[in-house]
Every structure is written in structure tokens, then in C-alpha cells.
Amino acid sequence: EQNIALEKQKTIAENATKAKSDFLSMMSHEIRTPLNGIVGIVHIMMDEDQNSKNRNELLTTLKFSSDHLMAVVNDVLDFSKINADHIQLDAFAFDPGLLFENLRKTFVPRADEKKISLIFDIDSKLPSHIISDSVRLNQIITNLIHNAIKFTETGYVKFTVREIAREEKTLLLHFTVEDTGIGIPVEEQPTIFESFTQVRQEDNENKGTGLGLAISKELLLLFKSEIFLKSEPGKGSVFSFEIQFPYLEEEVAVKP
Ligand code: ADP
């Protein structure tokens, strides 16, 4: 009996070691690739004469590589903070309508570029003061819309916010991010929420860190929520979640 317990412990330890070394080799690759690109381009530019026609092209690649590196490092920092339980949600009042409008503005250029429609369907009767962590909420929705646009070539990406229930001090909101993109095969659906999984890695254009959904899932746990996925290859995907927020009644004039 003792042997079985020991064996079990050993397997757990071995799995943890393997996960760690997978993480490290994955990370070295993720960081080294754009960094090599950046260093290489800097060398080329230093060797070339100042007015080279290549300059703009090189700068574009340089920007692409450094943006990617920045995204990888941010994701990894977030991810390790979450894993170490170092992220705590803030609780400040914010206007959800404003948050969603800013999000829309951020994504309009990307959607336009790909000639797909970006639809924001926001419940018109949301209170103007929700108390929560708007930065983390923004991060979750951003990850989902970013993916939706990334994996959609025709049709639309639609973000919906619906009020499900309102009590005296709390509000239940339902969020969906829907796309008409490539979809995700059923067998891959559970794994995409794990760290570093990418279903289609060969596609360079769509290369991300494979951390976005893992981060979103972990962040949603902090909101005491979970994420759901419905997807069909060739048709599209719908990601959804619900969050309960404290909110403030419309402002009452406060006497000075
Ligand atoms: P990343 O996008 O950085 O690769 P994510 O964790 O955000 O990492 O996503 C993991 C994988 O899940 C993606 O590589 C992609 O294969 C798949 N995926 C995520 N969102 C979508 C979507 N809206 N449509 C199709 N595939 C998706």
C-alpha cells in the first residue's frame, strides 16, 4: 500500500518536472525567435547605408518582432503571476458602456483591415457604475475578440452583453464573443484552454503565445466564473461567460 502511495507521489513529481521543462523549452523558443529577428535586423541596418530603400521594410519587421516579444513577455508574466496566486482583482466603480465603446474602437481597424464586420450588441440598460476590476475584465474580452478576429476571414465577429438578472446590489451579466471563422475541432476544444496549446501552429501569421485562453480562463476564476465554448469547424465559434457584479444605483446628488 505504501508502495502505491510512493509511486503516485513519484508520478506527480515527474509530471511537474516535465511540465516545467516543457514550459522552459517552449519559452526559450518563444522569446528567442523574435529576439533573434530583432538583433539580426539591427545588425543589417547598421551595416547598410542610411538611405537604403529597405529601411521601411526592415523597420516594419522590427516592429512586428518587438510587438510579438512584448506580447509574449506580458503573457508569461501574467500567467506566472496568476499561477503563483499573485493577481488579485481590484474593485473600483467604472462605466461598462464606456469600457465596451473603447474596446470597440480598439478593434475597428483590425476588423476593417480583414473586411469582416465587427458587431457590438450591448444591453442598453446597463447601470453606469459597476464595481469590479475593469482592467482584467477588459483583458479577458480583449483576448477573446482578438482571437475571434484572428481566426475569421469572412463574415463577422460579434460581442454581446446581456443583463440576466438584477437584484438590489448585484447584477448578473452574460457575455458572448461569436465569430464566423475557422472553428475548433471538438477533440481540441478542451485543450485550447491549457497553457501553450495552439491548434494550428504552422500558421505563422496567426502565431500567438498559446497563453491567451489559459490566462482568460484563470482570470475568470478570479471573477468566480467559467468560460464555455461552442464551436464547429468551418462555421465558427462562440465563447461565453457570466459574471456577477456589485453595482451602484444611479447617482444620488450628494449635498456638500
Ligand atoms: P494564441 O491565440 O496565442 O495561440 P490562445 O490561448 O488565445 O493562444 O488560443 C489557443 C488556440 O485556440 C489558438 O492557437 C487557436 O488554435 C485556438 N483558438 C482560439 N480562439 C479561436 C477562435 N475564435 N477560432 C478558432 N480557433 C481559436
Short mmCIF file of C-alpha atoms and ligand atoms in Angstrom, two decimals:
data_model
loop_
_atom_site.label_atom_id
_atom_site.label_comp_id
_atom_site.label_asym_id
_atom_site.label_seq_id
_atom_site.Cartn_x
_atom_site.Cartn_y
_atom_site.Cartn_z
CA GLU A 1 0.00 0.00 0.00
CA GLN A 2 2.80 2.33 0.94
CA ASN A 3 4.44 1.48 -2.35
CA ILE A 4 1.38 2.57 -4.28
CA ALA A 5 1.32 5.89 -2.44
CA LEU A 6 5.01 6.40 -3.16
CA GLU A 7 4.52 5.54 -6.83
CA LYS A 8 1.71 8.06 -7.04
CA GLN A 9 3.83 10.79 -5.50
CA LYS A 10 6.65 9.94 -7.85
CA THR A 11 4.35 10.25 -10.87
CA ILE A 12 3.06 13.61 -9.66
CA ALA A 13 6.61 14.87 -9.16
CA GLU A 14 7.68 13.58 -12.58
CA ASN A 15 4.73 15.23 -14.27
CA ALA A 16 5.50 18.52 -12.58
CA THR A 17 9.14 18.31 -13.67
CA LYS A 18 8.10 17.54 -17.22
CA ALA A 19 5.63 20.44 -17.27
CA LYS A 20 8.36 22.74 -16.01
CA SER A 21 10.89 21.67 -18.60
CA ASP A 22 8.28 21.84 -21.37
CA PHE A 23 7.50 25.35 -20.18
CA LEU A 24 11.15 26.38 -20.23
CA SER A 25 11.90 24.99 -23.67
CA MET A 26 8.70 26.48 -25.06
CA MET A 27 9.55 29.85 -23.51
CA SER A 28 13.13 29.87 -24.74
CA HIS A 29 11.79 29.29 -28.22
CA GLU A 30 9.02 31.88 -27.91
CA ILE A 31 11.43 34.53 -26.69
CA ARG A 32 14.46 33.66 -28.75
CA THR A 33 12.71 33.68 -32.12
CA PRO A 34 11.54 37.31 -32.13
CA LEU A 35 14.68 38.40 -30.29
CA ASN A 36 16.92 36.81 -32.94
CA GLY A 37 14.86 38.65 -35.54
CA ILE A 38 15.32 41.96 -33.75
CA VAL A 39 19.08 41.56 -33.26
CA GLY A 40 19.51 40.39 -36.86
CA ILE A 41 17.68 43.39 -38.29
CA VAL A 42 19.58 45.85 -36.14
CA HIS A 43 22.83 44.39 -37.48
CA ILE A 44 21.64 44.62 -41.08
CA MET A 45 20.56 48.23 -40.59
CA MET A 46 23.87 49.17 -39.03
CA ASP A 47 25.73 47.69 -42.00
CA GLU A 48 23.54 49.27 -44.67
CA ASP A 49 23.84 52.86 -45.72
CA GLN A 50 21.40 55.28 -44.16
CA ASN A 51 19.16 55.86 -47.18
CA SER A 52 18.59 52.27 -48.04
CA LYS A 53 15.19 51.66 -49.61
CA ASN A 54 14.99 48.56 -47.47
CA ARG A 55 14.77 50.67 -44.39
CA ASN A 56 10.99 50.84 -44.08
CA GLU A 57 10.58 47.16 -44.71
CA LEU A 58 13.17 46.36 -42.09
CA LEU A 59 11.54 48.71 -39.60
CA THR A 60 8.18 47.05 -40.20
CA THR A 61 9.67 43.63 -39.46
CA LEU A 62 11.46 45.09 -36.46
CA LYS A 63 8.18 46.45 -35.12
CA PHE A 64 6.41 43.14 -35.73
CA SER A 65 9.10 41.19 -33.87
CA SER A 66 9.28 43.56 -30.94
CA ASP A 67 5.47 43.73 -30.59
CA HIS A 68 5.38 39.96 -30.58
CA LEU A 69 8.15 39.76 -28.00
CA MET A 70 6.31 42.26 -25.82
CA ALA A 71 3.10 40.22 -26.07
CA VAL A 72 4.92 37.01 -25.15
CA VAL A 73 6.63 38.57 -22.15
CA ASN A 74 3.38 40.18 -20.92
CA ASP A 75 1.51 36.90 -21.26
CA VAL A 76 4.19 34.95 -19.46
CA LEU A 77 4.36 37.46 -16.61
CA ASP A 78 0.59 37.43 -16.23
CA PHE A 79 0.46 33.69 -16.42
CA SER A 80 3.14 33.13 -13.80
CA LYS A 81 1.57 35.75 -11.53
CA ILE A 82 -1.79 34.01 -11.78
CA ASN A 83 -0.20 30.63 -11.14
CA ALA A 84 1.52 31.98 -8.07
CA ASP A 85 -1.78 33.47 -6.88
CA HIS A 86 -0.30 36.94 -7.10
CA ILE A 87 -3.11 38.52 -9.02
CA GLN A 88 -5.93 39.99 -7.03
CA LEU A 89 -8.88 41.71 -8.55
CA ASP A 90 -9.35 45.41 -7.89
CA ALA A 91 -12.79 46.75 -7.09
CA PHE A 92 -13.42 50.22 -8.50
CA ALA A 93 -16.52 51.79 -9.98
CA PHE A 94 -16.47 52.10 -13.76
CA ASP A 95 -18.92 52.71 -16.57
CA PRO A 96 -19.31 49.46 -18.54
CA GLY A 97 -20.70 51.29 -21.58
CA LEU A 98 -17.54 53.34 -21.79
CA LEU A 99 -15.33 50.29 -21.40
CA PHE A 100 -17.09 48.46 -24.24
CA GLU A 101 -17.03 51.51 -26.51
CA ASN A 102 -13.29 51.84 -26.02
CA LEU A 103 -12.88 48.16 -26.80
CA ARG A 104 -14.86 48.59 -30.00
CA LYS A 105 -12.67 51.49 -31.08
CA THR A 106 -9.54 49.42 -30.48
CA PHE A 107 -10.71 46.62 -32.75
CA VAL A 108 -12.36 48.56 -35.60
CA PRO A 109 -9.08 48.97 -37.55
CA ARG A 110 -8.23 45.24 -37.35
CA ALA A 111 -11.73 44.19 -38.42
CA ASP A 112 -11.72 46.75 -41.26
CA GLU A 113 -8.35 45.51 -42.42
CA LYS A 114 -9.73 41.97 -42.71
CA LYS A 115 -13.02 43.24 -44.18
CA ILE A 116 -15.14 41.50 -41.57
CA SER A 117 -17.95 43.16 -39.64
CA LEU A 118 -17.43 43.94 -36.01
CA ILE A 119 -20.76 43.98 -34.18
CA PHE A 120 -21.13 45.19 -30.62
CA ASP A 121 -24.54 44.35 -29.21
CA ILE A 122 -24.59 45.81 -25.73
CA ASP A 123 -27.61 45.84 -23.44
CA SER A 124 -28.77 49.45 -23.43
CA LYS A 125 -29.94 49.48 -19.84
CA LEU A 126 -26.72 48.69 -18.04
CA PRO A 127 -26.07 50.71 -14.90
CA SER A 128 -23.32 53.29 -15.30
CA HIS A 129 -21.44 52.24 -12.18
CA ILE A 130 -20.28 48.65 -11.91
CA ILE A 131 -17.81 47.80 -9.21
CA SER A 132 -15.14 45.43 -10.35
CA ASP A 133 -11.73 45.12 -11.97
CA SER A 134 -12.19 46.81 -15.33
CA VAL A 135 -8.58 46.15 -16.40
CA ARG A 136 -8.87 42.39 -16.00
CA LEU A 137 -12.37 42.29 -17.47
CA ASN A 138 -11.03 44.23 -20.42
CA GLN A 139 -8.15 41.77 -20.76
CA ILE A 140 -10.48 38.74 -20.92
CA ILE A 141 -12.74 40.28 -23.55
CA THR A 142 -9.75 41.61 -25.50
CA ASN A 143 -8.21 38.12 -25.69
CA LEU A 144 -11.47 36.64 -26.98
CA ILE A 145 -12.18 39.34 -29.58
CA HIS A 146 -8.53 39.33 -30.65
CA ASN A 147 -8.72 35.56 -31.32
CA ALA A 148 -12.12 35.86 -32.99
CA ILE A 149 -10.79 38.39 -35.50
CA LYS A 150 -7.53 36.48 -35.93
CA PHE A 151 -9.28 33.23 -36.87
CA THR A 152 -12.03 34.74 -39.06
CA GLU A 153 -11.60 35.50 -42.75
CA THR A 154 -15.19 36.26 -43.80
CA GLY A 155 -18.39 37.18 -42.02
CA TYR A 156 -18.46 38.81 -38.65
CA VAL A 157 -17.26 38.97 -35.07
CA LYS A 158 -19.99 39.79 -32.60
CA PHE A 159 -19.65 40.81 -28.98
CA THR A 160 -22.84 40.64 -26.94
CA VAL A 161 -23.54 41.76 -23.38
CA ARG A 162 -26.91 40.91 -21.81
CA GLU A 163 -28.25 41.63 -18.38
CA ILE A 164 -29.59 38.34 -16.98
CA ALA A 165 -30.67 39.39 -13.54
CA ARG A 166 -30.59 42.43 -11.29
CA GLU A 167 -31.00 42.40 -7.59
CA GLU A 168 -30.71 45.15 -5.07
CA LYS A 169 -26.94 45.36 -5.18
CA THR A 170 -25.79 42.83 -7.73
CA LEU A 171 -26.09 42.41 -11.42
CA LEU A 172 -25.58 39.27 -13.50
CA LEU A 173 -24.21 39.86 -16.97
CA HIS A 174 -23.86 37.37 -19.79
CA PHE A 175 -21.06 37.90 -22.33
CA THR A 176 -20.53 36.21 -25.68
CA VAL A 177 -17.89 36.57 -28.35
CA GLU A 178 -19.07 34.93 -31.54
CA ASP A 179 -17.27 34.55 -34.85
CA THR A 180 -17.85 33.01 -38.27
CA GLY A 181 -14.27 31.83 -38.52
CA ILE A 182 -12.44 28.56 -38.93
CA GLY A 183 -13.84 26.97 -35.77
CA ILE A 184 -12.21 24.46 -33.46
CA PRO A 185 -12.43 20.67 -33.82
CA VAL A 186 -14.36 19.02 -30.95
CA GLU A 187 -11.38 16.94 -29.83
CA GLU A 188 -9.27 20.07 -29.48
CA GLN A 189 -11.85 22.14 -27.62
CA PRO A 190 -10.87 21.08 -24.08
CA THR A 191 -7.13 21.57 -24.65
CA ILE A 192 -7.15 25.10 -26.03
CA PHE A 193 -7.68 26.45 -22.52
CA GLU A 194 -4.46 24.86 -21.36
CA SER A 195 -1.25 26.86 -21.46
CA PHE A 196 0.79 26.87 -24.65
CA THR A 197 -1.67 24.95 -26.78
CA GLN A 198 -2.19 26.14 -30.28
CA VAL A 199 -4.27 24.10 -32.63
CA ARG A 200 -2.64 25.34 -35.79
CA GLN A 201 0.96 26.10 -35.09
CA GLU A 202 2.31 26.01 -38.62
CA ASP A 203 0.38 29.16 -39.50
CA ASN A 204 2.91 31.89 -38.89
CA GLU A 205 0.58 34.78 -39.45
CA ASN A 206 -1.69 33.60 -36.63
CA LYS A 207 1.11 32.84 -34.26
CA GLY A 208 0.31 33.80 -30.69
CA THR A 209 1.75 32.66 -27.42
CA GLY A 210 -0.85 29.97 -26.78
CA LEU A 211 -1.41 31.59 -23.39
CA GLY A 212 -4.30 33.93 -24.10
CA LEU A 213 -7.13 31.50 -23.36
CA ALA A 214 -5.33 29.96 -20.39
CA ILE A 215 -4.97 33.45 -18.91
CA SER A 216 -8.61 34.30 -19.65
CA LYS A 217 -9.78 31.10 -18.02
CA GLU A 218 -7.68 31.72 -14.89
CA LEU A 219 -8.79 35.36 -14.70
CA LEU A 220 -12.42 34.28 -14.97
CA LEU A 221 -11.90 32.00 -11.99
CA LEU A 222 -10.94 35.11 -10.03
CA PHE A 223 -14.32 36.56 -11.09
CA LYS A 224 -15.83 33.26 -9.82
CA SER A 225 -16.85 32.43 -13.34
CA GLU A 226 -16.05 29.91 -16.03
CA ILE A 227 -15.81 30.04 -19.77
CA PHE A 228 -17.87 28.00 -22.25
CA LEU A 229 -17.15 27.19 -25.85
CA LYS A 230 -19.37 26.06 -28.70
CA SER A 231 -17.63 25.63 -31.98
CA GLU A 232 -17.90 23.88 -35.30
CA PRO A 233 -15.03 23.68 -37.78
CA GLY A 234 -15.76 25.75 -40.86
CA LYS A 235 -18.68 27.54 -39.21
CA GLY A 236 -17.28 29.47 -36.27
CA SER A 237 -17.00 29.67 -32.52
CA VAL A 238 -18.88 31.14 -29.59
CA PHE A 239 -17.12 31.80 -26.30
CA SER A 240 -19.35 32.79 -23.39
CA PHE A 241 -19.26 33.51 -19.69
CA GLU A 242 -21.31 35.14 -16.94
CA ILE A 243 -20.14 37.44 -14.16
CA GLN A 244 -21.97 38.74 -11.15
CA PHE A 245 -21.05 42.36 -10.37
CA PRO A 246 -21.86 44.64 -7.49
CA TYR A 247 -23.20 47.93 -8.88
CA LEU A 248 -24.25 51.34 -7.65
CA GLU A 249 -27.72 52.79 -8.10
CA GLU A 250 -27.78 55.88 -10.31
CA GLU A 251 -26.02 58.71 -8.60
CA VAL A 252 -27.96 60.50 -5.92
CA ALA A 253 -26.99 64.12 -5.56
CA VAL A 254 -24.79 64.45 -2.55
CA LYS A 255 -25.14 67.59 -0.52
CA PRO A 256 -21.87 69.44 0.01
P1 ADP B 1 -2.90 32.04 -29.13
O1 ADP B 1 -4.07 32.71 -29.77
O2 ADP B 1 -1.92 32.98 -28.58
O3 ADP B 1 -2.33 30.93 -29.94
P2 ADP B 1 -4.85 31.23 -27.22
O4 ADP B 1 -4.69 30.55 -25.89
O5 ADP B 1 -5.50 32.54 -27.26
O6 ADP B 1 -3.40 31.30 -27.81
O7 ADP B 1 -5.59 30.24 -28.20
C1 ADP B 1 -5.18 28.88 -28.29
C2 ADP B 1 -5.59 28.26 -29.61
O8 ADP B 1 -7.00 28.10 -29.65
C3 ADP B 1 -5.26 29.13 -30.82
O9 ADP B 1 -3.93 28.94 -31.25
C4 ADP B 1 -6.27 28.61 -31.83
O10 ADP B 1 -5.79 27.42 -32.43
C5 ADP B 1 -7.47 28.27 -30.99
N1 ADP B 1 -8.48 29.36 -30.99
C6 ADP B 1 -8.69 30.30 -30.03
N2 ADP B 1 -9.71 31.13 -30.34
C7 ADP B 1 -10.18 30.72 -31.55
C8 ADP B 1 -11.25 31.15 -32.41
N3 ADP B 1 -12.05 32.20 -32.11
N4 ADP B 1 -11.43 30.45 -33.57
C9 ADP B 1 -10.65 29.39 -33.90
N5 ADP B 1 -9.63 28.93 -33.13
C10 ADP B 1 -9.39 29.58 -31.97
#
